[in-house]
Amino acid sequence: MMILASQSPRRRELLKYITDDFAVKVSDVDETLPNGASPSAAVVYLSQIKARPFAAVGDTVIGADTVVAIDGKILGKPTDKADAAAMLRELSGKTHSVFTGVTVIKDNHERSFYCETKVKFYPLTDSEIERYIATGEPLDKAGAYGIQGYGSLLVEGIEGDYFNVVGLPVSRLNRFLMEM
């Protein structure tokens, strides 16, 4: 059986490109990062702690986590509208990175990887930020935006895997699964 250890509806949709035959399981893990963790190390760590509770012989478990980082600083999900506005102002007119870590555990063999995509935002006005926050979309997304929704209006361009920004680098994951 294949298990997706993530509550993200976007990851569920994206995994369906690989297979329809999976179950979603989520555990309540402490997502506190080790001090000084780089964005790439952070997402790998988080994907591992999400996947490990479901490891069992005969199953393939996929854990994943995504963060937005600018100048080495990790931006998680905003705590409220003011936090979302502050994050969007920080990203305005700049290029940032989106990191997704993926851990696959199959028959007690664990392997992980991460993917990085660069995203450039247009310079944003306060009214653009307020309008976007009013959609409610940024409140449950790392970095306070979703590229697959209204947040697409903020993005000038990307370099790398689009689906990584959505939350799961499906092409790389598919090849990774074939190798395992």
Short mmCIF file of N, CA and C in Angstrom, two decimals, residues 21-141:
data_model
loop_
_atom_site.label_atom_id
_atom_site.label_comp_id
_atom_site.label_asym_id
_atom_site.label_seq_id
_atom_site.Cartn_x
_atom_site.Cartn_y
_atom_site.Cartn_z
N ASP A 21 -3.90 4.95 -6.15
CA ASP A 21 -3.97 3.94 -5.11
C ASP A 21 -3.09 4.32 -3.92
N PHE A 22 -3.60 5.23 -3.09
CA PHE A 22 -2.88 5.61 -1.87
C PHE A 22 -3.87 6.05 -0.81
N ALA A 23 -3.41 5.97 0.42
CA ALA A 23 -4.19 6.44 1.57
C ALA A 23 -3.46 7.62 2.19
N VAL A 24 -4.22 8.50 2.79
CA VAL A 24 -3.63 9.65 3.49
C VAL A 24 -3.66 9.38 4.98
N LYS A 25 -2.50 9.51 5.62
CA LYS A 25 -2.40 9.36 7.07
C LYS A 25 -1.57 10.51 7.60
N VAL A 26 -1.99 11.04 8.72
CA VAL A 26 -1.28 12.18 9.30
C VAL A 26 -1.08 11.93 10.79
N SER A 27 0.12 12.20 11.26
CA SER A 27 0.38 12.10 12.69
C SER A 27 0.67 13.51 13.22
N ASP A 28 0.47 13.66 14.49
CA ASP A 28 0.71 14.95 15.14
C ASP A 28 2.15 14.98 15.62
N VAL A 29 3.05 15.46 14.74
CA VAL A 29 4.48 15.50 15.09
C VAL A 29 4.88 16.92 15.46
N ASP A 30 5.90 17.02 16.28
CA ASP A 30 6.45 18.31 16.67
C ASP A 30 7.33 18.81 15.52
N GLU A 31 6.90 19.90 14.87
CA GLU A 31 7.61 20.42 13.70
C GLU A 31 8.64 21.49 14.06
N THR A 32 9.09 21.51 15.31
CA THR A 32 10.14 22.44 15.71
C THR A 32 11.43 22.05 15.01
N LEU A 33 12.04 23.01 14.34
CA LEU A 33 13.26 22.74 13.58
C LEU A 33 14.50 22.80 14.47
N PRO A 34 15.50 21.99 14.14
CA PRO A 34 16.77 22.12 14.86
C PRO A 34 17.35 23.52 14.64
N ASN A 35 17.99 24.08 15.64
CA ASN A 35 18.57 25.43 15.53
C ASN A 35 19.53 25.50 14.36
N GLY A 36 19.40 26.56 13.58
CA GLY A 36 20.33 26.80 12.49
C GLY A 36 20.11 25.94 11.26
N ALA A 37 19.01 25.22 11.18
CA ALA A 37 18.75 24.36 10.02
C ALA A 37 18.58 25.22 8.77
N SER A 38 19.29 24.85 7.71
CA SER A 38 19.12 25.52 6.42
C SER A 38 17.74 25.15 5.87
N PRO A 39 17.22 25.93 4.91
CA PRO A 39 15.91 25.57 4.33
C PRO A 39 15.89 24.15 3.75
N SER A 40 16.96 23.75 3.06
CA SER A 40 16.97 22.40 2.47
C SER A 40 17.00 21.32 3.56
N ALA A 41 17.80 21.53 4.60
CA ALA A 41 17.85 20.56 5.70
C ALA A 41 16.52 20.54 6.46
N ALA A 42 15.89 21.70 6.60
CA ALA A 42 14.61 21.79 7.32
C ALA A 42 13.53 20.96 6.63
N VAL A 43 13.40 21.08 5.31
CA VAL A 43 12.32 20.35 4.63
C VAL A 43 12.59 18.85 4.60
N VAL A 44 13.85 18.45 4.50
CA VAL A 44 14.15 17.02 4.56
C VAL A 44 13.81 16.48 5.95
N TYR A 45 14.23 17.20 6.98
CA TYR A 45 13.93 16.79 8.36
C TYR A 45 12.42 16.66 8.56
N LEU A 46 11.67 17.68 8.15
CA LEU A 46 10.21 17.65 8.34
C LEU A 46 9.56 16.52 7.56
N SER A 47 10.04 16.25 6.35
CA SER A 47 9.46 15.15 5.56
C SER A 47 9.75 13.81 6.25
N GLN A 48 10.92 13.68 6.86
CA GLN A 48 11.27 12.44 7.56
C GLN A 48 10.38 12.21 8.78
N ILE A 49 10.21 13.25 9.60
CA ILE A 49 9.42 13.03 10.83
C ILE A 49 7.94 12.83 10.51
N LYS A 50 7.48 13.29 9.36
CA LYS A 50 6.09 13.04 8.96
C LYS A 50 5.91 11.62 8.44
N ALA A 51 6.92 11.08 7.76
CA ALA A 51 6.81 9.75 7.15
C ALA A 51 7.06 8.62 8.15
N ARG A 52 8.00 8.77 9.03
CA ARG A 52 8.46 7.67 9.90
C ARG A 52 7.38 6.99 10.74
N PRO A 53 6.39 7.71 11.27
CA PRO A 53 5.38 7.02 12.08
C PRO A 53 4.59 5.95 11.31
N PHE A 54 4.62 5.98 9.99
CA PHE A 54 3.79 5.06 9.20
C PHE A 54 4.60 3.98 8.49
N ALA A 55 5.91 3.94 8.74
CA ALA A 55 6.76 2.95 8.08
C ALA A 55 6.37 1.54 8.52
N ALA A 56 6.13 0.67 7.53
CA ALA A 56 5.80 -0.73 7.79
C ALA A 56 6.20 -1.55 6.57
N VAL A 57 6.63 -2.77 6.83
CA VAL A 57 7.03 -3.64 5.72
C VAL A 57 5.84 -3.83 4.78
N GLY A 58 6.13 -3.71 3.48
CA GLY A 58 5.08 -3.87 2.48
C GLY A 58 4.44 -2.56 2.04
N ASP A 59 4.67 -1.51 2.81
CA ASP A 59 4.09 -0.22 2.46
C ASP A 59 5.16 0.72 1.91
N THR A 60 4.71 1.66 1.09
CA THR A 60 5.56 2.75 0.63
C THR A 60 4.97 4.03 1.22
N VAL A 61 5.76 4.71 2.04
CA VAL A 61 5.30 5.93 2.70
C VAL A 61 6.01 7.13 2.10
N ILE A 62 5.23 8.17 1.83
CA ILE A 62 5.78 9.41 1.29
C ILE A 62 5.44 10.54 2.27
N GLY A 63 6.49 11.18 2.77
CA GLY A 63 6.32 12.36 3.61
C GLY A 63 6.87 13.55 2.85
N ALA A 64 6.25 14.71 3.01
CA ALA A 64 6.72 15.90 2.30
C ALA A 64 6.44 17.15 3.12
N ASP A 65 7.28 18.15 2.90
CA ASP A 65 7.05 19.45 3.52
C ASP A 65 7.68 20.53 2.64
N THR A 66 7.07 21.70 2.64
CA THR A 66 7.50 22.81 1.80
C THR A 66 7.70 24.06 2.65
N VAL A 67 8.79 24.78 2.37
CA VAL A 67 9.00 26.09 2.98
C VAL A 67 9.40 27.09 1.91
N VAL A 68 9.15 28.33 2.21
CA VAL A 68 9.61 29.45 1.39
C VAL A 68 10.77 30.08 2.15
N ALA A 69 11.82 30.45 1.43
CA ALA A 69 12.98 31.06 2.08
C ALA A 69 13.46 32.25 1.27
N ILE A 70 13.82 33.31 1.97
CA ILE A 70 14.39 34.49 1.33
C ILE A 70 15.61 34.90 2.15
N ASP A 71 16.72 35.06 1.47
CA ASP A 71 17.98 35.41 2.13
C ASP A 71 18.31 34.45 3.28
N GLY A 72 18.02 33.15 3.08
CA GLY A 72 18.31 32.14 4.09
C GLY A 72 17.31 32.06 5.22
N LYS A 73 16.33 32.97 5.26
CA LYS A 73 15.32 33.00 6.32
C LYS A 73 14.10 32.19 5.86
N ILE A 74 13.67 31.25 6.70
CA ILE A 74 12.51 30.42 6.38
C ILE A 74 11.23 31.15 6.75
N LEU A 75 10.31 31.20 5.78
CA LEU A 75 8.98 31.75 6.02
C LEU A 75 7.99 30.58 6.03
N GLY A 76 7.41 30.32 7.17
CA GLY A 76 6.43 29.24 7.28
C GLY A 76 5.05 29.76 6.92
N LYS A 77 4.03 29.15 7.49
CA LYS A 77 2.66 29.63 7.30
C LYS A 77 2.45 30.84 8.20
N PRO A 78 1.76 31.86 7.69
CA PRO A 78 1.53 33.04 8.53
C PRO A 78 0.62 32.73 9.71
N THR A 79 0.85 33.43 10.82
CA THR A 79 0.03 33.22 12.01
C THR A 79 -1.29 33.97 11.94
N ASP A 80 -1.33 35.06 11.16
CA ASP A 80 -2.55 35.86 11.00
C ASP A 80 -2.39 36.76 9.77
N LYS A 81 -3.38 37.62 9.53
CA LYS A 81 -3.36 38.49 8.34
C LYS A 81 -2.18 39.46 8.35
N ALA A 82 -1.85 39.99 9.54
CA ALA A 82 -0.73 40.94 9.63
C ALA A 82 0.59 40.24 9.30
N ASP A 83 0.74 39.01 9.76
CA ASP A 83 1.94 38.23 9.47
C ASP A 83 2.01 37.93 7.96
N ALA A 84 0.86 37.60 7.37
CA ALA A 84 0.81 37.34 5.92
C ALA A 84 1.23 38.59 5.15
N ALA A 85 0.74 39.75 5.56
CA ALA A 85 1.09 41.00 4.89
C ALA A 85 2.58 41.28 5.01
N ALA A 86 3.14 41.03 6.18
CA ALA A 86 4.58 41.26 6.38
C ALA A 86 5.40 40.33 5.47
N MET A 87 4.99 39.07 5.36
CA MET A 87 5.70 38.14 4.48
C MET A 87 5.62 38.59 3.02
N LEU A 88 4.44 38.98 2.59
CA LEU A 88 4.26 39.40 1.19
C LEU A 88 5.07 40.66 0.89
N ARG A 89 5.15 41.58 1.84
CA ARG A 89 5.99 42.77 1.66
C ARG A 89 7.46 42.38 1.54
N GLU A 90 7.87 41.38 2.32
CA GLU A 90 9.25 40.92 2.28
C GLU A 90 9.59 40.28 0.92
N LEU A 91 8.61 39.60 0.31
CA LEU A 91 8.82 38.93 -0.97
C LEU A 91 8.66 39.88 -2.16
N SER A 92 7.99 40.99 -1.96
CA SER A 92 7.67 41.94 -3.03
C SER A 92 8.90 42.39 -3.81
N GLY A 93 8.85 42.20 -5.13
CA GLY A 93 9.90 42.66 -6.02
C GLY A 93 11.19 41.85 -5.95
N LYS A 94 11.18 40.75 -5.24
CA LYS A 94 12.40 39.97 -5.02
C LYS A 94 12.25 38.53 -5.51
N THR A 95 13.39 37.87 -5.59
CA THR A 95 13.41 36.44 -5.90
C THR A 95 13.64 35.68 -4.60
N HIS A 96 12.84 34.66 -4.39
CA HIS A 96 12.99 33.80 -3.22
C HIS A 96 13.03 32.35 -3.68
N SER A 97 13.28 31.45 -2.76
CA SER A 97 13.32 30.02 -3.07
C SER A 97 12.21 29.28 -2.37
N VAL A 98 11.67 28.29 -3.06
CA VAL A 98 10.71 27.38 -2.46
C VAL A 98 11.38 26.01 -2.42
N PHE A 99 11.45 25.43 -1.22
CA PHE A 99 12.06 24.13 -1.02
C PHE A 99 10.99 23.13 -0.62
N THR A 100 10.99 21.98 -1.26
CA THR A 100 10.15 20.87 -0.81
C THR A 100 11.06 19.68 -0.54
N GLY A 101 10.91 19.13 0.64
CA GLY A 101 11.63 17.91 1.01
C GLY A 101 10.68 16.74 0.90
N VAL A 102 11.19 15.62 0.41
CA VAL A 102 10.39 14.41 0.25
C VAL A 102 11.18 13.25 0.84
N THR A 103 10.51 12.46 1.66
CA THR A 103 11.08 11.22 2.18
C THR A 103 10.20 10.07 1.75
N VAL A 104 10.85 9.03 1.23
CA VAL A 104 10.14 7.81 0.84
C VAL A 104 10.71 6.67 1.68
N ILE A 105 9.82 5.95 2.34
CA ILE A 105 10.22 4.77 3.11
C ILE A 105 9.51 3.57 2.49
N LYS A 106 10.32 2.61 2.06
CA LYS A 106 9.77 1.39 1.45
C LYS A 106 10.52 0.20 2.03
N ASP A 107 9.77 -0.69 2.66
CA ASP A 107 10.36 -1.90 3.26
C ASP A 107 11.57 -1.55 4.14
N ASN A 108 11.38 -0.58 5.01
CA ASN A 108 12.40 -0.15 5.97
C ASN A 108 13.64 0.50 5.34
N HIS A 109 13.57 0.83 4.06
CA HIS A 109 14.65 1.60 3.42
C HIS A 109 14.14 3.03 3.27
N GLU A 110 14.87 3.96 3.84
CA GLU A 110 14.46 5.37 3.81
C GLU A 110 15.41 6.18 2.94
N ARG A 111 14.83 6.95 2.03
CA ARG A 111 15.62 7.85 1.20
C ARG A 111 14.89 9.19 1.11
N SER A 112 15.67 10.26 1.07
CA SER A 112 15.10 11.61 1.02
C SER A 112 15.78 12.44 -0.06
N PHE A 113 15.06 13.44 -0.51
CA PHE A 113 15.63 14.44 -1.42
C PHE A 113 14.89 15.75 -1.20
N TYR A 114 15.46 16.82 -1.73
CA TYR A 114 14.75 18.09 -1.73
C TYR A 114 14.86 18.70 -3.11
N CYS A 115 13.94 19.59 -3.38
CA CYS A 115 13.89 20.29 -4.66
C CYS A 115 13.78 21.78 -4.34
N GLU A 116 14.49 22.60 -5.11
CA GLU A 116 14.45 24.06 -4.93
C GLU A 116 14.00 24.72 -6.22
N THR A 117 13.06 25.63 -6.11
CA THR A 117 12.59 26.42 -7.24
C THR A 117 12.69 27.89 -6.87
N LYS A 118 13.21 28.69 -7.77
CA LYS A 118 13.31 30.14 -7.55
C LYS A 118 12.04 30.80 -8.09
N VAL A 119 11.48 31.71 -7.31
CA VAL A 119 10.26 32.42 -7.68
C VAL A 119 10.52 33.92 -7.55
N LYS A 120 10.19 34.67 -8.59
CA LYS A 120 10.34 36.13 -8.54
C LYS A 120 8.95 36.77 -8.48
N PHE A 121 8.78 37.65 -7.51
CA PHE A 121 7.52 38.39 -7.36
C PHE A 121 7.64 39.74 -8.05
N TYR A 122 6.52 40.21 -8.58
CA TYR A 122 6.42 41.60 -9.02
C TYR A 122 6.51 42.49 -7.78
N PRO A 123 6.90 43.75 -7.93
CA PRO A 123 6.76 44.69 -6.80
C PRO A 123 5.27 44.82 -6.48
N LEU A 124 4.90 44.67 -5.22
CA LEU A 124 3.50 44.67 -4.82
C LEU A 124 3.13 45.95 -4.08
N THR A 125 1.96 46.49 -4.41
CA THR A 125 1.47 47.65 -3.67
C THR A 125 0.73 47.15 -2.42
N ASP A 126 0.52 48.05 -1.47
CA ASP A 126 -0.23 47.68 -0.27
C ASP A 126 -1.64 47.23 -0.63
N SER A 127 -2.25 47.88 -1.63
CA SER A 127 -3.62 47.47 -2.00
C SER A 127 -3.64 46.08 -2.64
N GLU A 128 -2.61 45.73 -3.41
CA GLU A 128 -2.54 44.38 -3.97
C GLU A 128 -2.42 43.34 -2.86
N ILE A 129 -1.59 43.66 -1.88
CA ILE A 129 -1.40 42.75 -0.75
C ILE A 129 -2.71 42.60 0.03
N GLU A 130 -3.38 43.70 0.29
CA GLU A 130 -4.66 43.65 1.02
C GLU A 130 -5.71 42.86 0.26
N ARG A 131 -5.79 43.07 -1.07
CA ARG A 131 -6.77 42.33 -1.89
C ARG A 131 -6.47 40.83 -1.85
N TYR A 132 -5.19 40.49 -1.93
CA TYR A 132 -4.84 39.07 -1.92
C TYR A 132 -5.16 38.44 -0.56
N ILE A 133 -4.83 39.11 0.50
CA ILE A 133 -5.12 38.58 1.83
C ILE A 133 -6.62 38.42 2.03
N ALA A 134 -7.42 39.32 1.46
CA ALA A 134 -8.88 39.24 1.58
C ALA A 134 -9.45 37.97 0.94
N THR A 135 -8.70 37.34 0.03
CA THR A 135 -9.18 36.08 -0.56
C THR A 135 -9.12 34.94 0.45
N GLY A 136 -8.32 35.10 1.51
CA GLY A 136 -8.14 34.04 2.50
C GLY A 136 -7.10 33.01 2.10
N GLU A 137 -6.67 33.05 0.86
CA GLU A 137 -5.73 32.06 0.34
C GLU A 137 -4.39 32.01 1.06
N PRO A 138 -3.80 33.15 1.42
CA PRO A 138 -2.44 33.08 1.98
C PRO A 138 -2.34 32.52 3.39
N LEU A 139 -3.44 32.38 4.09
CA LEU A 139 -3.37 32.07 5.52
C LEU A 139 -2.93 30.65 5.86
N ASP A 140 -3.03 29.72 4.91
CA ASP A 140 -2.59 28.35 5.22
C ASP A 140 -1.45 27.88 4.30
N LYS A 141 -0.69 28.85 3.77
CA LYS A 141 0.35 28.51 2.82
C LYS A 141 1.71 29.06 3.29
#
